Amino acid sequence: MNENVNIGLIIISVAAYVIFAPFVGGLLAGIDRKISARMQGRCGPPLLQPFYDVFKLLGKEPVTVNAAQDFYVGCCLFFMIVTGCFFFAGLSLLLVIFTLTTASLFLVVAAYASNSPYAQIGAERELLQMMAYEPMVLILAVGFYFIKGGSFDVSDIVFPAEGLTSSLLGIQYLPGVFLGFLFILTIKFRKSPFDLSMSHHAHQELVKGLTTEFSGKTLAILEISHWYENVFLLGFVFLFFPNGSAAMIIVGVVVCIAVYLLESFIDNANARMKWQFALNSAWIVALCFGVVNLLVLYFAVFNYGLGV
Amino acid sequence: MGIIFFLILFPLLAAIVLLLVKADRVRGFVVIAASVVIAAASIWLTAANFASGGASFIVNESLSEFIGYAMLVIEVVLAVVIFVLGVKYRKYLACLLAAVQAVLMVWFELSTGEHIEVENALYVDRLSMIMALIIGIIGTLICVYALGYMKDFQHHQPEAADRRPWFFFLLFLFLAAMFGIVFSNNLVWLFFFWEITTLCSFFLIGFTKTQEAVNNSFRAIIMNLLGGLGFVFAIVYAGRVLGVMELDRLLATQQMGIAITVPVVLLAFAGLTKAAQMPFNSWLLGAMVAPTPTSALLHSSTMVKAGVFLILKLSPALGWSLGGFMVMLVGGITFLMASFAAVSQSNAKRVLAYSTVANLGLIVACAGVGAPAAIWAATMLIIFHAVTKSLLFLCVGTAEHNIGSRDIEDMDGLFGRMPRLATFMIIGISAMFLAPFGMLISKWAALQAVITSGNPLLVFFIIFGSSVTLFYWGKWLGKLAAIVARRENIQDKVNKTEWASLGTLVCLVIAACITFPTYSKQLVVPYILSQFSQYEPTSVTASLMDGENMVIMAIMVAIIILLPLLFYGRTNKKIVPIYLSGAGLADNLSYMGSMQKETAFSLRNWYMESYFGEKKMNVIGVVATCVILAISFAMLVGGMVR
């Protein structure tokens, strides 16, 4: 942990995340729905509709298909929050990524547990999507390790210590990784063309896929965990911008918002594709953008040393 | 030194007793008693040498000479046995390899070997302590498990002759040989024990004597004899050219500026064959025909671990060298292709086998990198993999005997039929790939170590390989966790000894994951510091994983164990049937089909044959690794590297 970060700052940032992330996430969801509606020529629901929905879910009759799935969904929320806390505490990116995987896997297991055809196919597709995006996410971590002086810590990326290579601008040295990450972000946000495992609408071929067997409170918990998730996913986008100056921090926040709007647009501009397309395209993008970007960095380091 | 001789000779004694014992009850007593003694002895060995960090031992000259001749005679006898069996089953390649090896060894021993003075024939260091604990605890647990398993096994085929004495003889002989491997510094002795493990695995794989078993056992022995031949050449080179017969001295000569590329590459090659790396992975896959305890033993605590142990020993001489590149690339490619191939498997044992091959690939690749952080990752992988994989194999063995299938597709609803076994299996599977458990921590460390190794290819192998790992474990985990209606609980039929072993292993898995910051600090890190004594200790420890992250992981393990104990399965919600488009019959198993016909539905997993087909992955992996081995040997023979 570098000396620019003190324990007080960590506590504030983690507490802020735990308290405010659901509001930010819910608002983002509201904006998304509003904008989607406008793109489709509709008026759309009020901005706070996602919150109304969750409150309504919480008041539904408590039913479930078995005694196990609530536990798994609860664990999913718990580890999603833990993941975000790790991120906002400035800990290792790999720790964040691996904990996120654990959280997502709890959701998959919850769906498997129901032994319902729709939920299980959704769960299998979710696993496939995880396999599709995971390489790009790990490549992102490796990329930052390179340009931030051999550290995976989020704190070292956001508050670079003094040194030759540590204040390199992410977006400048990792443009390929940035583009690749934007691509898989569509999968992570569950947007078309990659909303294979579940969608916000019950009219797809798998009904509601992964979430078919969840109802009431369980569904509300899942929604909230998505809000938590979306906030730190945008945090990943933000990582490409800090270089120690205040201006770049503002740029970072603006880009995060722009990226979110872009994902909304992509969602509305595309039809759902087959799973083969998700896997092929995600891996090809990871290879062409992520791997190539890293290889260029490798050779640059060997030939010139970085930061020259 | 007494304890070392004890650890090698006592299992041998137990093996001989077990060969003579026919009665079930006596065998049970001997196996359990011997296991307790061996486990206790290995713990005692660690405790006694813990503070000093190990020692080397001089074996007096007359004893050493006697042992040398005895080994030579046994080797010749064993070669004759292989030769005869090879002729009998018409596997002439095995005959040829055995003959060449025996002739070379006899010639070398009589002409050169006996004139080279060996100072320290035996040793203990922290790595051999770790290995001894793995062999002594996990190996013996598998032997105890085998008691119940083999009883069922015999029960399933009453007409076959009872060959259990032979089976248990082989198991304990295997343990003895493994102890020999981890304590021998004399290369000739090391080779002797190495060949004993090859032979034990040969007989264990061929145990059932079916045509398939015989074929697979010969494939195993041919590949391992090929590796053994590499070992013999390494000994001959070390003896005749360098005049060295000790492993530690061989590695030390490098620091005096003498090139040891030739013996290192040859020994690494021997290690690769035994560790079932591509192109030699097929022998380990074939080994599944044997009764399950054999697989558990081969995959977790013995045999393949001997292979990675040797490569890890060599790692100071690997790194930025021909041997290093060969080992790194073979390991990396094996990790990637074996992980891919595992996706397409529905046979649980084959999934486990490919996962073993893949993880060994990762260990081998890390050993090839040779940096402190990489060796840390490799050592941790060895520990976690041994504990977890033995648990998983034994779970699958028990499931197979009780549900009559080892296919993952038949395991859906296992949670209802054998809740305890399913829980054990879920713990084992989670420990193989999920944060915050051990294997993932090691993978993380491996990734971090490899990034700085200057070999970008390896980074991408690990990244893509571990993404796929997530997929194949995840879908198995889901199958186990599925709650299928109306399943009868059948777990009462499982033997007590099986439960005892499984229960102990589960505790070991959890303990290994929670306490790892401690033993990393007490055993693994000091071992690495002793290997890199030429560097500043602080710079070595700085390159290892943060203590902070380790503690976070250990705390998360505790939480993830606690959560289900507190919250699992508690609900006061109304239970309703699942959604089946409104046509479900409320039993959660069937629906009203067209023409008012009741139709049961069934759910199947994904195997993605067109992406990860086993054959395709093997062809790519085998060709790529063969090319790498060929280039390495061509450079060696052509004299391009010294």
Coordinates of N, CA, C and O in Angstrom, one line a residue, chain A residues 46-153:
Chain A
P46 N -40.6 7.0 -15.0 CA -39.8 8.0 -14.2 C -38.4 7.5 -13.9 O -38.1 6.3 -13.9
L47 N -37.6 8.5 -13.6 CA -36.2 8.2 -13.4 C -36.0 7.2 -12.2 O -35.1 6.4 -12.2
L48 N -36.9 7.3 -11.2 CA -36.7 6.5 -10.0 C -37.4 5.2 -10.1 O -37.5 4.4 -9.1
Q49 N -37.9 4.8 -11.3 CA -38.7 3.6 -11.5 C -37.9 2.3 -10.9 O -38.6 1.5 -10.3
P50 N -36.6 2.2 -11.2 CA -35.9 1.0 -10.6 C -36.1 0.8 -9.1 O -36.3 -0.3 -8.6
F51 N -36.1 2.0 -8.4 CA -36.3 1.9 -7.0 C -37.7 1.4 -6.6 O -37.9 0.6 -5.8
Y52 N -38.7 2.0 -7.4 CA -40.1 1.6 -7.1 C -40.2 0.1 -7.4 O -40.9 -0.6 -6.6
D53 N -39.6 -0.4 -8.4 CA -39.7 -1.8 -8.8 C -39.1 -2.6 -7.6 O -39.8 -3.6 -7.2
V54 N -38.0 -2.2 -7.1 CA -37.4 -3.0 -6.0 C -38.3 -3.0 -4.8 O -38.5 -4.1 -4.2
F55 N -38.8 -1.9 -4.5 CA -39.7 -1.8 -3.3 C -40.9 -2.7 -3.5 O -41.4 -3.4 -2.6
K56 N -41.4 -2.7 -4.7 CA -42.6 -3.5 -5.0 C -42.2 -5.0 -4.8 O -43.0 -5.8 -4.3
L57 N -41.0 -5.4 -5.4 CA -40.6 -6.8 -5.2 C -40.5 -7.2 -3.8 O -40.8 -8.3 -3.4
L58 N -40.0 -6.3 -3.0 CA -39.8 -6.6 -1.5 C -41.1 -6.9 -0.9 O -41.2 -7.6 0.1
G59 N -42.2 -6.3 -1.4 CA -43.5 -6.5 -0.8 C -44.3 -7.7 -1.3 O -45.4 -8.0 -0.9
K60 N -43.7 -8.5 -2.2 CA -44.4 -9.6 -2.8 C -44.6 -10.8 -1.9 O -43.8 -10.9 -0.9
E61 N -45.5 -11.7 -2.2 CA -45.7 -12.9 -1.4 C -44.4 -13.7 -1.4 O -43.8 -14.0 -2.4
P62 N -43.9 -14.1 -0.2 CA -42.7 -14.9 -0.1 C -42.8 -16.3 -0.6 O -43.3 -17.2 0.1
V63 N -42.4 -16.6 -1.8 CA -42.4 -18.0 -2.3 C -41.1 -18.3 -2.9 O -40.3 -17.4 -3.4
T64 N -40.7 -19.6 -2.9 CA -39.5 -20.0 -3.5 C -39.6 -21.4 -4.0 O -40.6 -22.1 -3.6
V65 N -38.7 -21.9 -4.9 CA -38.8 -23.3 -5.4 C -38.1 -24.2 -4.6 O -38.3 -25.4 -4.6
N66 N -37.1 -23.8 -3.8 CA -36.4 -24.6 -2.8 C -35.8 -23.8 -1.7 O -35.7 -22.6 -1.8
A67 N -35.3 -24.5 -0.7 CA -34.8 -23.8 0.4 C -33.4 -23.3 0.2 O -32.9 -22.5 1.1
A68 N -32.7 -23.7 -0.9 CA -31.3 -23.4 -1.0 C -31.0 -22.1 -1.8 O -30.1 -21.4 -1.5
Q69 N -31.9 -21.7 -2.7 CA -31.5 -20.6 -3.6 C -31.4 -19.3 -3.0 O -30.5 -18.5 -3.4
D70 N -32.2 -19.0 -2.0 CA -32.0 -17.7 -1.3 C -30.7 -17.5 -0.7 O -30.1 -16.4 -0.7
F71 N -30.2 -18.6 -0.2 CA -28.8 -18.6 0.4 C -27.8 -18.2 -0.6 O -27.0 -17.3 -0.4
Y72 N -27.9 -18.9 -1.8 CA -26.9 -18.6 -2.8 C -27.0 -17.1 -3.3 O -26.0 -16.5 -3.6
V73 N -28.2 -16.7 -3.5 CA -28.4 -15.3 -4.0 C -27.9 -14.3 -3.0 O -27.2 -13.3 -3.3
G74 N -28.1 -14.6 -1.7 CA -27.6 -13.8 -0.6 C -26.1 -13.7 -0.6 O -25.5 -12.6 -0.5
C75 N -25.5 -14.9 -0.9 CA -24.0 -14.9 -0.9 C -23.5 -14.1 -2.1 O -22.5 -13.4 -2.1
C76 N -24.3 -14.1 -3.2 CA -23.9 -13.4 -4.4 C -23.9 -11.9 -4.0 O -22.9 -11.2 -4.3
L77 N -24.9 -11.4 -3.4 CA -24.9 -10.0 -3.0 C -23.8 -9.7 -2.0 O -23.0 -8.7 -2.2
F78 N -23.6 -10.6 -1.0 CA -22.5 -10.3 -0.1 C -21.2 -10.2 -0.7 O -20.4 -9.2 -0.5
F79 N -20.9 -11.2 -1.6 CA -19.5 -11.1 -2.3 C -19.4 -10.0 -3.3 O -18.3 -9.5 -3.6
M80 N -20.6 -9.6 -3.8 CA -20.5 -8.5 -4.8 C -20.1 -7.2 -4.0 O -19.3 -6.4 -4.4
I81 N -20.7 -7.0 -2.8 CA -20.4 -5.9 -2.0 C -18.9 -6.0 -1.6 O -18.2 -5.0 -1.6
V82 N -18.5 -7.2 -1.2 CA -17.1 -7.4 -0.8 C -16.1 -7.0 -1.9 O -15.1 -6.3 -1.7
T83 N -16.5 -7.4 -3.1 CA -15.7 -7.1 -4.3 C -15.5 -5.6 -4.4 O -14.4 -5.1 -4.6
G84 N -16.7 -4.9 -4.3 CA -16.6 -3.4 -4.5 C -15.8 -2.8 -3.4 O -15.0 -1.9 -3.6
C85 N -15.9 -3.4 -2.1 CA -15.1 -2.8 -1.0 C -13.7 -3.0 -1.3 O -12.9 -2.1 -1.0
F86 N -13.3 -4.2 -1.8 CA -11.9 -4.4 -2.1 C -11.4 -3.3 -3.1 O -10.3 -2.8 -3.0
F87 N -12.3 -3.1 -4.1 CA -11.9 -2.1 -5.2 C -11.7 -0.7 -4.6 O -10.7 -0.1 -4.8
F88 N -12.7 -0.3 -3.8 CA -12.6 1.0 -3.3 C -11.7 1.2 -2.1 O -11.4 2.3 -1.7
A89 N -11.2 0.0 -1.6 CA -10.2 0.1 -0.5 C -8.8 0.2 -1.2 O -7.8 0.3 -0.5
G90 N -8.8 0.1 -2.5 CA -7.5 0.2 -3.2 C -6.7 -1.0 -3.2 O -5.5 -1.0 -3.4
L91 N -7.3 -2.2 -3.0 CA -6.5 -3.4 -3.0 C -6.2 -3.9 -4.4 O -6.6 -3.3 -5.4
S92 N -5.6 -5.1 -4.4 CA -5.1 -5.7 -5.7 C -6.3 -5.9 -6.7 O -7.3 -6.4 -6.3
L93 N -6.0 -5.5 -7.9 CA -7.0 -5.7 -9.0 C -7.3 -7.2 -9.1 O -8.5 -7.6 -9.4
L94 N -6.3 -8.1 -9.0 CA -6.6 -9.5 -9.1 C -7.5 -10.0 -8.0 O -8.4 -10.8 -8.3
L95 N -7.3 -9.5 -6.8 CA -8.2 -9.9 -5.7 C -9.6 -9.5 -6.1 O -10.6 -10.2 -5.9
V96 N -9.8 -8.3 -6.6 CA -11.1 -7.8 -7.0 C -11.7 -8.7 -8.1 O -12.9 -9.1 -7.9
I97 N -10.9 -9.0 -9.1 CA -11.4 -9.8 -10.2 C -11.8 -11.2 -9.7 O -12.9 -11.8 -10.0
F98 N -11.0 -11.8 -8.9 CA -11.3 -13.2 -8.4 C -12.5 -13.2 -7.5 O -13.3 -14.2 -7.5
T99 N -12.6 -12.2 -6.7 CA -13.8 -12.2 -5.8 C -15.1 -12.0 -6.6 O -16.1 -12.5 -6.3
L100 N -14.9 -11.1 -7.6 CA -16.1 -10.9 -8.5 C -16.5 -12.3 -9.1 O -17.7 -12.6 -9.2
T101 N -15.6 -13.1 -9.5 CA -15.9 -14.4 -10.1 C -16.6 -15.2 -9.1 O -17.6 -15.9 -9.4
T102 N -16.2 -15.2 -7.8 CA -16.9 -16.0 -6.8 C -18.3 -15.5 -6.7 O -19.2 -16.3 -6.6
A103 N -18.5 -14.2 -6.6 CA -19.9 -13.6 -6.5 C -20.7 -14.1 -7.6 O -21.8 -14.6 -7.4
S104 N -20.2 -14.0 -8.9 CA -21.0 -14.4 -10.0 C -21.3 -15.9 -10.0 O -22.4 -16.3 -10.4
L105 N -20.3 -16.6 -9.5 CA -20.6 -18.1 -9.5 C -21.7 -18.5 -8.5 O -22.4 -19.4 -8.8
F106 N -21.8 -17.7 -7.4 CA -22.9 -18.0 -6.5 C -24.3 -17.8 -7.2 O -25.2 -18.6 -7.0
L107 N -24.3 -16.8 -8.1 CA -25.6 -16.6 -8.9 C -25.9 -17.8 -9.8 O -27.0 -18.3 -9.9
V108 N -24.8 -18.3 -10.4 CA -24.9 -19.4 -11.3 C -25.4 -20.6 -10.6 O -26.3 -21.4 -11.0
V109 N -24.8 -20.9 -9.4 CA -25.2 -22.0 -8.6 C -26.6 -21.9 -8.1 O -27.4 -22.9 -8.1
A110 N -27.1 -20.7 -7.8 CA -28.4 -20.5 -7.4 C -29.4 -20.9 -8.5 O -30.4 -21.6 -8.2
A111 N -29.0 -20.6 -9.7 CA -29.9 -21.0 -10.8 C -29.9 -22.5 -11.0 O -30.9 -23.1 -11.3
Y112 N -28.7 -23.1 -11.0 CA -28.6 -24.5 -11.1 C -29.4 -25.2 -10.0 O -30.1 -26.2 -10.3
A113 N -29.4 -24.7 -8.8 CA -30.0 -25.3 -7.7 C -31.5 -25.6 -7.9 O -32.1 -26.5 -7.5
S114 N -32.2 -24.7 -8.7 CA -33.6 -24.8 -8.9 C -33.9 -26.0 -9.8 O -35.1 -26.5 -9.7
N115 N -33.0 -26.5 -10.5 CA -33.2 -27.6 -11.5 C -34.3 -27.4 -12.4 O -35.0 -28.2 -12.8
S116 N -34.5 -26.1 -12.8 CA -35.5 -25.7 -13.7 C -34.8 -25.6 -15.1 O -33.7 -25.1 -15.2
P117 N -35.5 -26.1 -16.2 CA -34.8 -26.0 -17.5 C -34.4 -24.6 -17.9 O -33.3 -24.4 -18.3
Y118 N -35.3 -23.7 -17.7 CA -35.0 -22.3 -18.2 C -33.8 -21.7 -17.4 O -32.9 -21.2 -17.9
A119 N -33.9 -21.9 -16.1 CA -32.9 -21.4 -15.2 C -31.5 -22.0 -15.5 O -30.5 -21.4 -15.5
Q120 N -31.6 -23.4 -15.7 CA -30.3 -24.1 -15.9 C -29.6 -23.7 -17.2 O -28.4 -23.5 -17.2
I121 N -30.4 -23.6 -18.3 CA -29.8 -23.1 -19.5 C -29.2 -21.7 -19.4 O -28.1 -21.4 -19.8
G122 N -30.0 -20.9 -18.6 CA -29.5 -19.6 -18.3 C -28.2 -19.6 -17.6 O -27.2 -18.9 -17.9
A123 N -28.1 -20.5 -16.6 CA -26.9 -20.6 -15.8 C -25.7 -21.1 -16.6 O -24.6 -20.6 -16.5
E124 N -26.0 -22.0 -17.5 CA -24.9 -22.5 -18.4 C -24.4 -21.4 -19.3 O -23.2 -21.2 -19.5
R125 N -25.3 -20.6 -19.8 CA -24.9 -19.5 -20.7 C -24.2 -18.4 -19.9 O -23.2 -17.8 -20.4
E126 N -24.6 -18.2 -18.6 CA -23.9 -17.3 -17.8 C -22.4 -17.7 -17.6 O -21.5 -16.9 -17.7
L127 N -22.2 -19.0 -17.4 CA -20.9 -19.6 -17.2 C -20.1 -19.3 -18.5 O -18.9 -19.0 -18.5
L128 N -20.8 -19.5 -19.6 CA -20.1 -19.3 -20.9 C -19.7 -17.9 -21.1 O -18.6 -17.6 -21.5
Q129 N -20.6 -17.0 -20.6 CA -20.2 -15.5 -20.7 C -19.0 -15.2 -19.8 O -18.2 -14.4 -20.2
M130 N -19.0 -15.9 -18.7 CA -17.9 -15.6 -17.8 C -16.6 -16.1 -18.4 O -15.6 -15.4 -18.4
M131 N -16.6 -17.2 -19.1 CA -15.5 -17.7 -19.7 C -15.1 -16.8 -20.9 O -13.9 -16.6 -21.2
A132 N -16.1 -16.2 -21.5 CA -15.8 -15.3 -22.6 C -15.1 -14.0 -22.2 O -14.2 -13.5 -22.8
Y133 N -15.6 -13.4 -21.1 CA -15.0 -12.1 -20.7 C -13.8 -12.2 -19.8 O -13.0 -11.2 -19.7
E134 N -13.6 -13.3 -19.1 CA -12.6 -13.4 -18.1 C -11.1 -13.1 -18.7 O -10.4 -12.3 -18.0
P135 N -10.8 -13.6 -19.8 CA -9.4 -13.3 -20.3 C -9.2 -11.8 -20.4 O -8.1 -11.3 -20.0
M136 N -10.1 -11.1 -21.0 CA -9.9 -9.6 -21.2 C -9.8 -8.9 -19.9 O -9.0 -8.0 -19.7
V137 N -10.5 -9.3 -18.9 CA -10.4 -8.7 -17.5 C -9.0 -8.9 -16.9 O -8.4 -8.0 -16.4
L138 N -8.6 -10.2 -17.1 CA -7.2 -10.5 -16.6 C -6.1 -9.7 -17.3 O -5.2 -9.2 -16.7
I139 N -6.4 -9.6 -18.6 CA -5.4 -8.8 -19.4 C -5.3 -7.4 -19.0 O -4.3 -6.8 -18.9
L140 N -6.5 -6.8 -18.6 CA -6.5 -5.5 -18.1 C -5.6 -5.3 -16.8 O -4.8 -4.4 -16.7
A141 N -5.8 -6.3 -15.9 CA -5.0 -6.3 -14.7 C -3.5 -6.3 -15.0 O -2.7 -5.6 -14.5
V142 N -3.1 -7.3 -16.0 CA -1.7 -7.4 -16.3 C -1.2 -6.1 -17.0 O -0.1 -5.7 -16.7
G143 N -2.1 -5.5 -17.8 CA -1.7 -4.2 -18.4 C -1.3 -3.2 -17.4 O -0.3 -2.5 -17.5
F144 N -2.2 -3.0 -16.4 CA -1.9 -2.0 -15.4 C -0.6 -2.3 -14.6 O 0.1 -1.5 -14.2
Y145 N -0.5 -3.7 -14.3 CA 0.7 -4.1 -13.6 C 2.0 -3.6 -14.3 O 3.0 -3.1 -13.7
F146 N 1.9 -3.6 -15.7 CA 3.0 -3.1 -16.5 C 3.3 -1.7 -16.3 O 4.5 -1.3 -16.1
I147 N 2.3 -0.9 -16.5 CA 2.5 0.5 -16.6 C 2.5 1.3 -15.3 O 2.9 2.4 -15.2
K148 N 2.1 0.5 -14.2 CA 2.1 1.2 -12.9 C 3.2 0.7 -12.0 O 3.0 0.5 -10.8
G149 N 4.4 0.4 -12.6 CA 5.5 0.0 -11.8 C 5.4 -1.3 -11.1 O 5.9 -1.4 -9.9
G150 N 4.7 -2.3 -11.7 CA 4.7 -3.6 -11.0 C 3.8 -3.7 -9.8 O 4.2 -4.3 -8.8
S151 N 2.7 -3.1 -9.9 CA 1.7 -3.3 -8.8 C 0.3 -3.5 -9.4 O -0.1 -2.9 -10.4
F152 N -0.4 -4.4 -8.7 CA -1.8 -4.6 -9.1 C -2.7 -3.7 -8.3 O -3.9 -3.7 -8.5
D153 N -2.2 -3.0 -7.3 CA -3.1 -2.3 -6.3 C -3.8 -1.2 -7.0 O -3.2 -0.3 -7.7

